Amino acid sequence: ARAVPATRPCHVGTRDMLSLVANALAAEQVIRMHGSGTTNPSKFFWELGDLMECRSKEPVHLTYRAVGSSTGQKEFVGPDDKDIGYDFHEQDFGAGDIPMTQSYFDTMKGQNRDMVHVPITVGAIGVFHSVPESDLAQPLHLDACTLGLIYEGEIERWDDPRILALNPGMTASSPIYVAHRVKGSSSTSGFTEYLTKKNATCWTRGGHKVFGPDAELHPQGDWPTGIGKEGSGGMSTYIKERSYAIGYIDWGHGRAAGLSEIALLNHDKAYVKATKEGIEAAANQALELGDVYKRPDESFAGVNLYDIQGEKTYPIVLTTYIYLAKDYTSWPADTAAATKAFVEMVISPDGQKIAEENGFVEMPSALVNLAKQAIQMVQWPDDMVPFTFETEDGTAFTPAKTQKELGMQPRVISAKRTCYGDYERKQMLVKVNELNSDSFASSSSLNDVQQSLADGLSTRDARISALEAQLEDNDDEDDQTATFAKAGLALGIIGFICGVMALAVALTKKHATVARPSIYTPGAAVEMNKPDDV
């Protein structure tokens, strides 16, 4: 037998081994940053995080926990009990649709810590309902007092004289099914603070982010009426499925869910629904007044855009903020650099377009300048190597421009890079938006198909009734035949339902609305219809 040659030993010098280890560690090193807070801009943050990961030459990874504004604030400030092993450095930025509470702001001051509020988007809280259109002679109108009395439980029916006085010709005679958020919610805070500011005699419980039966935790008491729903999704689902319901939800989410919105009485005595123009008007008016927004490093407690003057101004407008520490010198330099770059992308023209696609309103230039001022106030680590952008001037705020060689540097975020998944989604969106009525049939043809569908349903019902009658006539000696017949009937019904579903998809495709991809390339955006999502 042939001798098996001995395995040669692997001789690797100490220097070579250290080099291999160093290279392996360098190859796996990922710059990580983590945030948590309000759920409303979560899709916006996730999209922009993907965008940053695709455009960055160095590996970057962002996570964002959508847990609500109050939890985001608590995790930004840090725990009261140090034994749980949590440190505020675990969260690199927080986010909320409300300013940091005065108590949390004071707690940080007591720890010799400061923070800044970075405004990132402007949105609204809409009030939605599910009263059938057949019961309404006009879009549903409510003023703040009537709305407050509904949530106080004093007005319990849609045919209450106080509601009918605002809605002539309304014929609804059902009880009102009231829904409210549970747990800490910036939507609840905005909604109840608005009711309090407008008419504290009709809504007597003040503005709070959470209500509950625990007198120690919630001295204002529990909700006097209604059913609690968790999250924007839970609220919108309830309103869709429960006729004659009412609830409040961030405007973008409610519009995307196709809910019917209530027109509210604004400061100038006009009934208005939330619109981009109405939300922008509130922000612009607040900036013109000059005493609403403050220095970014001061307490913003009490800052709000409720009931701002203006004929078209919507009355429940919220500013969404990113919370940043004023001193990041105790953070890893790479994490601080990535956090700074991410916030710059959020308030950049690219970022604001993505925010708008997610149901927010692009910030006025004066508010963007306030956000830039907040970032400039932050003390970043001395050894931090900041990210730059492949744009006209190297910042996130000017159009993309190819910079030969410079664009290939390690810390350059380039719009010339993308991810294939986002490219593919963009191509799919182009094809979807090319679909129109001509792709299927003329309007009259569609009506013919719909009538055929209705006739088919009638025929199906008649045949099912006949088969069921035959089955009932079977005696006990023909159980096997009955079993086969039932099986055939079931298969037939399933086949018919599948056919109906396929036809319904074809008929409704031309109305389909698909979220735009996260990759927004300046100068190369695909123009398309997009849906109107705080």
Short mmCIF file of N, CA, C and O in Angstrom, two decimals, residues 156-238:
data_model
loop_
_atom_site.label_atom_id
_atom_site.label_comp_id
_atom_site.label_asym_id
_atom_site.label_seq_id
_atom_site.Cartn_x
_atom_site.Cartn_y
_atom_site.Cartn_z
N GLU A 156 -73.49 60.65 23.54
CA GLU A 156 -73.34 59.21 23.33
C GLU A 156 -73.91 58.72 22.00
O GLU A 156 -73.68 57.57 21.62
N ARG A 157 -74.66 59.58 21.31
CA ARG A 157 -75.31 59.15 20.08
C ARG A 157 -75.04 60.15 18.95
O ARG A 157 -74.87 61.36 19.21
N TRP A 158 -75.05 59.62 17.71
CA TRP A 158 -74.82 60.49 16.57
C TRP A 158 -76.00 61.43 16.31
O TRP A 158 -75.84 62.46 15.65
N ASP A 159 -77.20 61.08 16.82
CA ASP A 159 -78.35 61.96 16.62
C ASP A 159 -78.56 62.92 17.78
O ASP A 159 -79.65 63.49 17.94
N ASP A 160 -77.52 63.13 18.57
CA ASP A 160 -77.59 64.13 19.63
C ASP A 160 -77.81 65.51 18.99
O ASP A 160 -77.17 65.84 17.97
N PRO A 161 -78.68 66.32 19.54
CA PRO A 161 -78.97 67.64 18.94
C PRO A 161 -77.74 68.51 18.72
O PRO A 161 -77.69 69.31 17.77
N ARG A 162 -76.74 68.37 19.58
CA ARG A 162 -75.55 69.20 19.43
C ARG A 162 -74.73 68.80 18.20
O ARG A 162 -74.05 69.64 17.60
N ILE A 163 -74.77 67.53 17.84
CA ILE A 163 -74.11 67.09 16.61
C ILE A 163 -74.94 67.46 15.39
O ILE A 163 -74.41 67.95 14.39
N LEU A 164 -76.25 67.26 15.49
CA LEU A 164 -77.13 67.58 14.36
C LEU A 164 -77.11 69.06 14.03
O LEU A 164 -77.26 69.45 12.87
N ALA A 165 -76.91 69.91 15.05
CA ALA A 165 -76.86 71.35 14.80
C ALA A 165 -75.67 71.73 13.92
O ALA A 165 -75.72 72.71 13.17
N LEU A 166 -74.59 70.94 13.99
CA LEU A 166 -73.40 71.21 13.17
C LEU A 166 -73.47 70.48 11.83
O LEU A 166 -72.65 70.76 10.94
N ASN A 167 -74.42 69.55 11.69
CA ASN A 167 -74.48 68.72 10.50
C ASN A 167 -75.92 68.60 10.00
O ASN A 167 -76.57 67.56 10.15
N PRO A 168 -76.46 69.66 9.41
CA PRO A 168 -77.84 69.63 8.92
C PRO A 168 -78.05 68.50 7.91
O PRO A 168 -77.19 68.24 7.07
N GLY A 169 -79.18 67.81 8.05
CA GLY A 169 -79.51 66.74 7.12
C GLY A 169 -78.94 65.39 7.51
O GLY A 169 -79.20 64.39 6.84
N MET A 170 -78.19 65.32 8.59
CA MET A 170 -77.61 64.05 9.02
C MET A 170 -78.72 63.16 9.58
O MET A 170 -79.54 63.60 10.38
N THR A 171 -78.73 61.88 9.18
CA THR A 171 -79.80 60.97 9.60
C THR A 171 -79.32 59.82 10.48
O THR A 171 -80.11 58.94 10.82
N ALA A 172 -78.03 59.80 10.83
CA ALA A 172 -77.51 58.71 11.66
C ALA A 172 -78.22 58.69 13.01
O ALA A 172 -78.41 59.74 13.63
N SER A 173 -78.60 57.50 13.47
CA SER A 173 -79.29 57.37 14.76
C SER A 173 -78.66 56.30 15.63
O SER A 173 -79.32 55.70 16.47
N SER A 174 -77.38 56.07 15.41
CA SER A 174 -76.67 55.01 16.12
C SER A 174 -75.92 55.55 17.34
O SER A 174 -75.60 56.74 17.41
N PRO A 175 -75.63 54.68 18.30
CA PRO A 175 -74.68 55.07 19.36
C PRO A 175 -73.31 55.39 18.74
O PRO A 175 -72.99 54.92 17.65
N ILE A 176 -72.55 56.20 19.42
CA ILE A 176 -71.19 56.53 18.97
C ILE A 176 -70.22 55.52 19.60
O ILE A 176 -70.19 55.37 20.83
N TYR A 177 -69.45 54.85 18.79
CA TYR A 177 -68.47 53.88 19.28
C TYR A 177 -67.11 54.58 19.33
O TYR A 177 -66.45 54.76 18.32
N VAL A 178 -66.74 54.98 20.54
CA VAL A 178 -65.54 55.81 20.75
C VAL A 178 -64.31 54.93 20.92
O VAL A 178 -64.33 53.94 21.66
N ALA A 179 -63.24 55.28 20.24
CA ALA A 179 -61.96 54.58 20.38
C ALA A 179 -60.88 55.57 20.79
O ALA A 179 -60.87 56.72 20.36
N HIS A 180 -59.99 55.11 21.65
CA HIS A 180 -58.85 55.93 22.08
C HIS A 180 -57.62 55.04 22.15
O HIS A 180 -57.72 53.81 22.19
N ARG A 181 -56.47 55.65 22.17
CA ARG A 181 -55.21 54.91 22.27
C ARG A 181 -54.98 54.46 23.70
O ARG A 181 -55.47 55.07 24.66
N VAL A 182 -54.22 53.38 23.85
CA VAL A 182 -53.79 52.92 25.16
C VAL A 182 -52.28 53.11 25.26
O VAL A 182 -51.60 53.34 24.28
N LYS A 183 -51.77 53.02 26.47
CA LYS A 183 -50.34 53.23 26.74
C LYS A 183 -49.94 54.65 26.35
O LYS A 183 -50.77 55.46 25.97
N GLY A 184 -48.66 54.95 26.47
CA GLY A 184 -48.20 56.30 26.18
C GLY A 184 -48.23 56.58 24.69
O GLY A 184 -47.67 55.82 23.91
N SER A 185 -48.89 57.64 24.30
CA SER A 185 -49.04 57.95 22.88
C SER A 185 -48.95 59.45 22.66
O SER A 185 -49.66 60.23 23.30
N SER A 186 -48.10 59.86 21.72
CA SER A 186 -48.03 61.27 21.37
C SER A 186 -49.31 61.72 20.67
O SER A 186 -49.69 62.89 20.74
N SER A 187 -50.00 60.78 20.01
CA SER A 187 -51.28 61.12 19.39
C SER A 187 -52.30 61.49 20.47
O SER A 187 -53.06 62.46 20.32
N THR A 188 -52.33 60.73 21.57
CA THR A 188 -53.21 61.05 22.69
C THR A 188 -52.84 62.40 23.29
O THR A 188 -53.70 63.22 23.61
N SER A 189 -51.54 62.62 23.45
CA SER A 189 -51.08 63.88 24.01
C SER A 189 -51.53 65.05 23.14
O SER A 189 -52.11 66.03 23.64
N GLY A 190 -51.29 64.96 21.83
CA GLY A 190 -51.68 66.04 20.94
C GLY A 190 -53.19 66.26 20.92
O GLY A 190 -53.67 67.40 20.96
N PHE A 191 -53.94 65.17 20.88
CA PHE A 191 -55.39 65.27 20.82
C PHE A 191 -55.98 65.90 22.08
O PHE A 191 -56.78 66.83 22.01
N THR A 192 -55.56 65.43 23.25
CA THR A 192 -56.14 65.94 24.50
C THR A 192 -55.62 67.33 24.85
O THR A 192 -56.33 68.13 25.46
N GLU A 193 -54.38 67.64 24.48
CA GLU A 193 -53.88 69.00 24.69
C GLU A 193 -54.62 70.01 23.82
O GLU A 193 -54.91 71.13 24.24
N TYR A 194 -54.96 69.59 22.61
CA TYR A 194 -55.76 70.44 21.73
C TYR A 194 -57.14 70.69 22.34
O TYR A 194 -57.61 71.84 22.40
N LEU A 195 -57.81 69.62 22.82
CA LEU A 195 -59.13 69.78 23.43
C LEU A 195 -59.06 70.70 24.64
O LEU A 195 -59.95 71.54 24.86
N THR A 196 -58.00 70.56 25.42
CA THR A 196 -57.84 71.40 26.62
C THR A 196 -57.63 72.86 26.24
O THR A 196 -58.21 73.76 26.85
N LYS A 197 -56.79 73.10 25.23
CA LYS A 197 -56.51 74.47 24.83
C LYS A 197 -57.75 75.14 24.25
O LYS A 197 -58.02 76.32 24.51
N LYS A 198 -58.56 74.40 23.50
CA LYS A 198 -59.73 74.98 22.85
C LYS A 198 -60.89 75.20 23.80
O LYS A 198 -61.57 76.23 23.74
N ASN A 199 -61.16 74.22 24.68
CA ASN A 199 -62.31 74.36 25.56
C ASN A 199 -62.18 73.43 26.76
O ASN A 199 -62.60 72.26 26.72
N ALA A 200 -61.59 73.94 27.81
CA ALA A 200 -61.34 73.12 29.00
C ALA A 200 -62.59 72.84 29.81
O ALA A 200 -62.56 72.04 30.75
N THR A 201 -63.70 73.48 29.45
CA THR A 201 -64.96 73.19 30.17
C THR A 201 -65.69 71.99 29.55
O THR A 201 -66.46 71.32 30.22
N CYS A 202 -65.44 71.74 28.26
CA CYS A 202 -66.06 70.58 27.61
C CYS A 202 -65.20 69.33 27.76
O CYS A 202 -65.72 68.22 27.89
N TRP A 203 -63.89 69.50 27.73
CA TRP A 203 -62.97 68.40 28.03
C TRP A 203 -62.21 68.81 29.29
O TRP A 203 -61.41 69.74 29.28
N THR A 204 -62.47 68.11 30.39
CA THR A 204 -62.02 68.58 31.71
C THR A 204 -60.82 67.83 32.26
O THR A 204 -60.39 68.12 33.39
N ARG A 205 -60.25 66.90 31.50
CA ARG A 205 -59.22 66.02 32.07
C ARG A 205 -57.80 66.40 31.70
O ARG A 205 -56.85 65.72 32.07
N GLY A 206 -57.64 67.49 30.98
CA GLY A 206 -56.31 67.98 30.66
C GLY A 206 -55.65 67.20 29.54
O GLY A 206 -56.17 66.21 29.03
N GLY A 207 -54.47 67.66 29.16
CA GLY A 207 -53.71 67.01 28.10
C GLY A 207 -52.68 66.07 28.66
O GLY A 207 -51.81 66.47 29.43
N HIS A 208 -52.77 64.81 28.26
CA HIS A 208 -51.85 63.78 28.77
C HIS A 208 -51.58 62.77 27.66
O HIS A 208 -52.40 62.57 26.76
N LYS A 209 -50.43 62.11 27.76
CA LYS A 209 -50.09 61.10 26.76
C LYS A 209 -50.68 59.74 27.10
O LYS A 209 -50.72 58.85 26.24
N VAL A 210 -51.13 59.55 28.34
CA VAL A 210 -51.72 58.28 28.73
C VAL A 210 -52.72 58.52 29.85
O VAL A 210 -52.52 59.39 30.71
N PHE A 211 -53.82 57.78 29.80
CA PHE A 211 -54.83 57.81 30.86
C PHE A 211 -54.95 56.40 31.42
O PHE A 211 -54.73 55.41 30.71
N GLY A 212 -55.31 56.29 32.69
CA GLY A 212 -55.42 54.96 33.28
C GLY A 212 -56.09 54.98 34.63
O GLY A 212 -56.26 56.03 35.25
N PRO A 213 -56.49 53.78 35.11
CA PRO A 213 -57.21 53.69 36.38
C PRO A 213 -56.32 53.84 37.62
O PRO A 213 -56.82 54.05 38.71
N ASP A 214 -55.00 53.74 37.45
CA ASP A 214 -54.08 53.85 38.58
C ASP A 214 -53.98 55.32 39.00
O ASP A 214 -53.40 56.15 38.31
N ALA A 215 -54.54 55.63 40.17
CA ALA A 215 -54.60 57.02 40.62
C ALA A 215 -53.22 57.61 40.88
O ALA A 215 -53.00 58.81 40.73
N GLU A 216 -52.27 56.75 41.28
CA GLU A 216 -50.93 57.24 41.58
C GLU A 216 -50.18 57.58 40.29
O GLU A 216 -49.52 58.62 40.18
N LEU A 217 -50.31 56.70 39.28
CA LEU A 217 -49.61 56.94 38.02
C LEU A 217 -50.36 57.93 37.14
O LEU A 217 -49.75 58.70 36.40
N HIS A 218 -51.69 57.91 37.22
CA HIS A 218 -52.51 58.74 36.34
C HIS A 218 -53.55 59.47 37.18
O HIS A 218 -54.72 59.10 37.20
N PRO A 219 -53.14 60.54 37.85
CA PRO A 219 -54.07 61.24 38.75
C PRO A 219 -55.26 61.87 38.01
O PRO A 219 -56.27 62.17 38.63
N GLN A 220 -55.14 62.05 36.70
CA GLN A 220 -56.26 62.62 35.95
C GLN A 220 -57.36 61.59 35.72
O GLN A 220 -58.45 61.92 35.27
N GLY A 221 -57.07 60.32 36.00
CA GLY A 221 -58.08 59.28 35.87
C GLY A 221 -58.03 58.55 34.54
O GLY A 221 -57.19 58.83 33.68
N ASP A 222 -58.93 57.61 34.39
CA ASP A 222 -59.00 56.80 33.18
C ASP A 222 -59.89 57.50 32.15
O ASP A 222 -60.55 58.49 32.44
N TRP A 223 -59.90 56.95 30.94
CA TRP A 223 -60.83 57.45 29.93
C TRP A 223 -62.26 57.27 30.42
O TRP A 223 -62.63 56.20 30.90
N PRO A 224 -63.10 58.29 30.31
CA PRO A 224 -64.48 58.16 30.79
C PRO A 224 -65.35 57.30 29.90
O PRO A 224 -66.42 56.87 30.31
N THR A 225 -64.92 57.05 28.67
CA THR A 225 -65.72 56.26 27.75
C THR A 225 -64.82 55.68 26.68
O THR A 225 -63.67 56.08 26.53
N GLY A 226 -65.35 54.74 25.91
CA GLY A 226 -64.64 54.24 24.74
C GLY A 226 -63.84 52.98 24.99
O GLY A 226 -63.70 52.50 26.11
N ILE A 227 -63.30 52.45 23.90
CA ILE A 227 -62.50 51.24 23.91
C ILE A 227 -61.07 51.58 23.55
O ILE A 227 -60.82 52.42 22.67
N GLY A 228 -60.11 50.99 24.23
CA GLY A 228 -58.70 51.29 23.99
C GLY A 228 -58.13 50.44 22.87
O GLY A 228 -58.37 49.24 22.79
N LYS A 229 -57.35 51.08 21.99
CA LYS A 229 -56.71 50.40 20.89
C LYS A 229 -55.22 50.75 20.89
O LYS A 229 -54.85 51.88 21.09
N GLU A 230 -54.39 49.72 20.64
CA GLU A 230 -52.95 49.93 20.69
C GLU A 230 -52.40 50.24 19.31
O GLU A 230 -52.64 49.52 18.35
N GLY A 231 -51.68 51.33 19.23
CA GLY A 231 -51.01 51.70 18.00
C GLY A 231 -51.93 52.27 16.94
O GLY A 231 -53.16 52.14 17.00
N SER A 232 -51.32 52.92 15.95
CA SER A 232 -52.10 53.49 14.86
C SER A 232 -52.83 52.41 14.08
O SER A 232 -53.96 52.60 13.64
N GLY A 233 -52.19 51.25 13.93
CA GLY A 233 -52.82 50.16 13.21
C GLY A 233 -54.06 49.64 13.90
O GLY A 233 -55.08 49.38 13.26
N GLY A 234 -53.99 49.49 15.22
CA GLY A 234 -55.16 49.01 15.96
C GLY A 234 -56.31 49.98 15.88
O GLY A 234 -57.48 49.58 15.77
N MET A 235 -56.00 51.28 15.93
CA MET A 235 -57.05 52.29 15.86
C MET A 235 -57.70 52.30 14.48
O MET A 235 -58.94 52.30 14.36
N SER A 236 -56.91 52.29 13.43
CA SER A 236 -57.48 52.35 12.08
C SER A 236 -58.29 51.10 11.76
O SER A 236 -59.34 51.18 11.11
N THR A 237 -57.83 49.95 12.22
CA THR A 237 -58.57 48.70 11.97
C THR A 237 -59.94 48.75 12.64
O THR A 237 -60.95 48.35 12.05
N TYR A 238 -59.99 49.26 13.87
CA TYR A 238 -61.27 49.34 14.59
C TYR A 238 -62.24 50.26 13.85
O TYR A 238 -63.42 49.92 13.67
#
